[in-house]
Amino acid sequence: MKTFKYLILSALFISVGAFAQEDEQKPERKPGHTNNNKFKQLYDEFSTPNMFRTASGAPGPAYYQQQADYKMDLELNDDIARITGYETITYHNNSPDELKYLWVQLDQNMRAPDSQTPLIQSDGVAPAQRAGTFVNSYMKEKLERGFNIEEVTDVNGKALPHMINRTMMRIDMPKSLKTGEKFSFNIRWWYNINDHVNEGGRSGYEYFEENDNRIYVISQFYPRMAVYNDVEGWQNSQFWGRDEFALPFGNFEVNITVPADHILDGTGRLMNRKEVFSKEMMNRYELAKKTYDKPVMIVTQAEAEKTEKTKSKDKKTWKLYAENVRDFGFATSRKFIWDMMAVKIGGKDVMAVSMYSKEGNPLWEQWSTYAVAATLKSYSRMTFDYPYHKAISVHAPMGMEYPMICYNFGRPDKDGNYSDRTKFGMISVIIHEVGHNFFPMIVNSDERQWTWMDEGLNTFVQYVAEQDFGEWHPDALSEGQDKYPSRRGPAANIVPYMGGDQDFIAPIMTKGLNTYQFGNNAYGKPGTALNILRETVMGRELFDYAFKEYANRWMFKHPTPEDFFRTMEDASAFDLDWFWRGWFYTTDYVDMGVKEVKKFYVSSEPNEYVKNIVKERGMKLSDLPPLVYMVEEGSDEYKESMKNGTLLENSPTLNEYVMDNFTEEERKNIKQPKYFYNVTFEKPGGLVMPIIVEYTYADGTSKTEKYPAQIWRLNDKEVSKAVASDKEIVKITLDPNLETADIDTSNNSWPKEVKQSQFDQFKNEVKN
Ligand SMILES: [Zn+2]
């Protein structure tokens, strides 16, 4: 009969519980309500796995990628800032498809007089502009920019039909290119190099009036093959100037002719070092290869200052060869100071290199090469050993990346003074741009389509590397700083963006060209999301293993977003669909709080709740098994229990049960919680996140509990937890270390913290 009674009882509790809820709140019914459960698995959003890309996020058995090899002869005319090139592209069709035509990217045409890029900018009148920009915008004819394609020919020099659609050129092959076949063709071209300081751009020259000199940083400068793959077909989405690049891997043989007094470095191995280096430079280079603790000057500041005063009429050709790179860039000037230092990466020596003009000193000689070396170490630890033989940081007033070479800002004033902001800005941009060697130069994602895949992942590792740098170079920190002041990465720093105007926020999974607040969208938010995923959701061990697995699976390959999302889950046994959905597919923000805290005691005095049930069902209290009742502090039942002495310590029901069911030995170890709290958490924000709660007790000690994000799976608005404790809780704080990017912390504590208003502060100050 006992069993029977229990059955009735549990049935009663369930049904009464349900009724009670309905009485309290009327169900909310929305017309056309779709399934937007935050824990709905990602099937609709994901492409179906196949033989090219598996469900685990790894390349599949039929995975392929195209290859494009380049042979280029380039010449720089420094007098008129023009570059001329003749290139031979050999395109390998490794796809199972037959290709009728090839697409070549003509990025320089974004600057051509007929470019549509300026026409899609909603710009208005700028309140202030650089004089040069103003003159270019309003006072001059449109500049002669963009590619001049002089000829497109096959290997026999016969003209090939081609069509140019703005920044894309279609090459029509004489016959279709079958699987496993290759096709070679030549392009002769030239263009006038842009002044990137006044005209903008990711490459070009900076002009120095003193001595009439230029520093050239040259990139997306040659007709480049577009990517053809299993997800996009040809990636021939136009270059509008913002979304970066999608490029296949290949080998580059590049000869660059520049004035004989120029210093040049770029992607690839220098094949004729003895021809272009002086004896002195050769000796210094040999020393640098064996020096691991400080940069060795290859060209000193005194030498560079002497060189920039004259101009050689002679020419020199620098020969570079690079294997398995997706792009090529170089920098050249007679103004360059040059230093190098060796760094051990996975038992191999890599050269950390810096090229800068005197304008960058004393900052550049002090930090650039160290920042390069530290970046290679941190990133190699987080991903794979840096596979190239060098990494160059070039001083130019921008931040931009290419394989083995990048351009970085950070310039002291004319007297050599610089602020903390300039110093850390420079170190950070070097870490960021050198870091791009990993994402997207080696883990070769499609930048044109998914800015976050390189910028977001890179910003995340940049944060890790910055923190390493602060640890390894404490002398770089300023007084009072105990760690590197990272701008992006810490959760709290993304709050102003995520809590901002929803009309100007787009999901991360939006093409970069079409997003507002580009930096926050494609760099800050995904970088921070991954940092939160690592520190707060998964933990470092699981995250780091999975992240490394992704990097290694897709090293020298072309991953998609799903490949990343799937690998992170596949390698960790962590279902992260809710995380990707919330952080990457929506613009939801985090806002969680403590709604209410009620304190209960155990009693053997029947409470109203049970009495009512018994009455409604026509039962007697004695029909029920012995029950332990919870009474809320301050309630009538509580007062009654106090009077009758039926509270926890001498609750006869509970004591009897314990005596009957446990041995004396067992009873010694039994816990006796004294206080019971019903803590209700609310979630005004759309993002689901773990609830991190710090419980502070009356004796001053505290305990932190983390409830996984899945606590929200059945109720997205509020959830309750029963907390039993033998010490009285005096304070509850949500997210005490600001790990979740909670946009409103005013509801994060119980009892509610009354913040002193500025007026009160003012009053106190006046009183004092
Ligand atoms: Zn970047």
mmCIF file of N, CA and C in Angstrom, residues 143 530 692 710:
data_model
loop_
_atom_site.group_PDB
_atom_site.id
_atom_site.type_symbol
_atom_site.label_atom_id
_atom_site.label_comp_id
_atom_site.label_asym_id
_atom_site.label_seq_id
_atom_site.Cartn_x
_atom_site.Cartn_y
_atom_site.Cartn_z
ATOM 1 N N LEU A 143 42.705 60.000 -60.656
ATOM 2 C CA LEU A 143 44.080 59.571 -60.871
ATOM 3 C C LEU A 143 44.123 58.384 -61.827
ATOM 4 N N LEU A 530 35.875 33.493 -28.827
ATOM 5 C CA LEU A 530 36.766 32.333 -28.692
ATOM 6 C C LEU A 530 37.501 32.364 -27.362
ATOM 7 N N ILE A 692 27.766 31.870 -13.839
ATOM 8 C CA ILE A 692 28.864 31.787 -12.875
ATOM 9 C C ILE A 692 28.409 32.560 -11.641
ATOM 10 N N GLN A 710 23.433 24.894 -20.502
ATOM 11 C CA GLN A 710 22.243 24.058 -20.722
ATOM 12 C C GLN A 710 21.188 24.244 -19.641
#
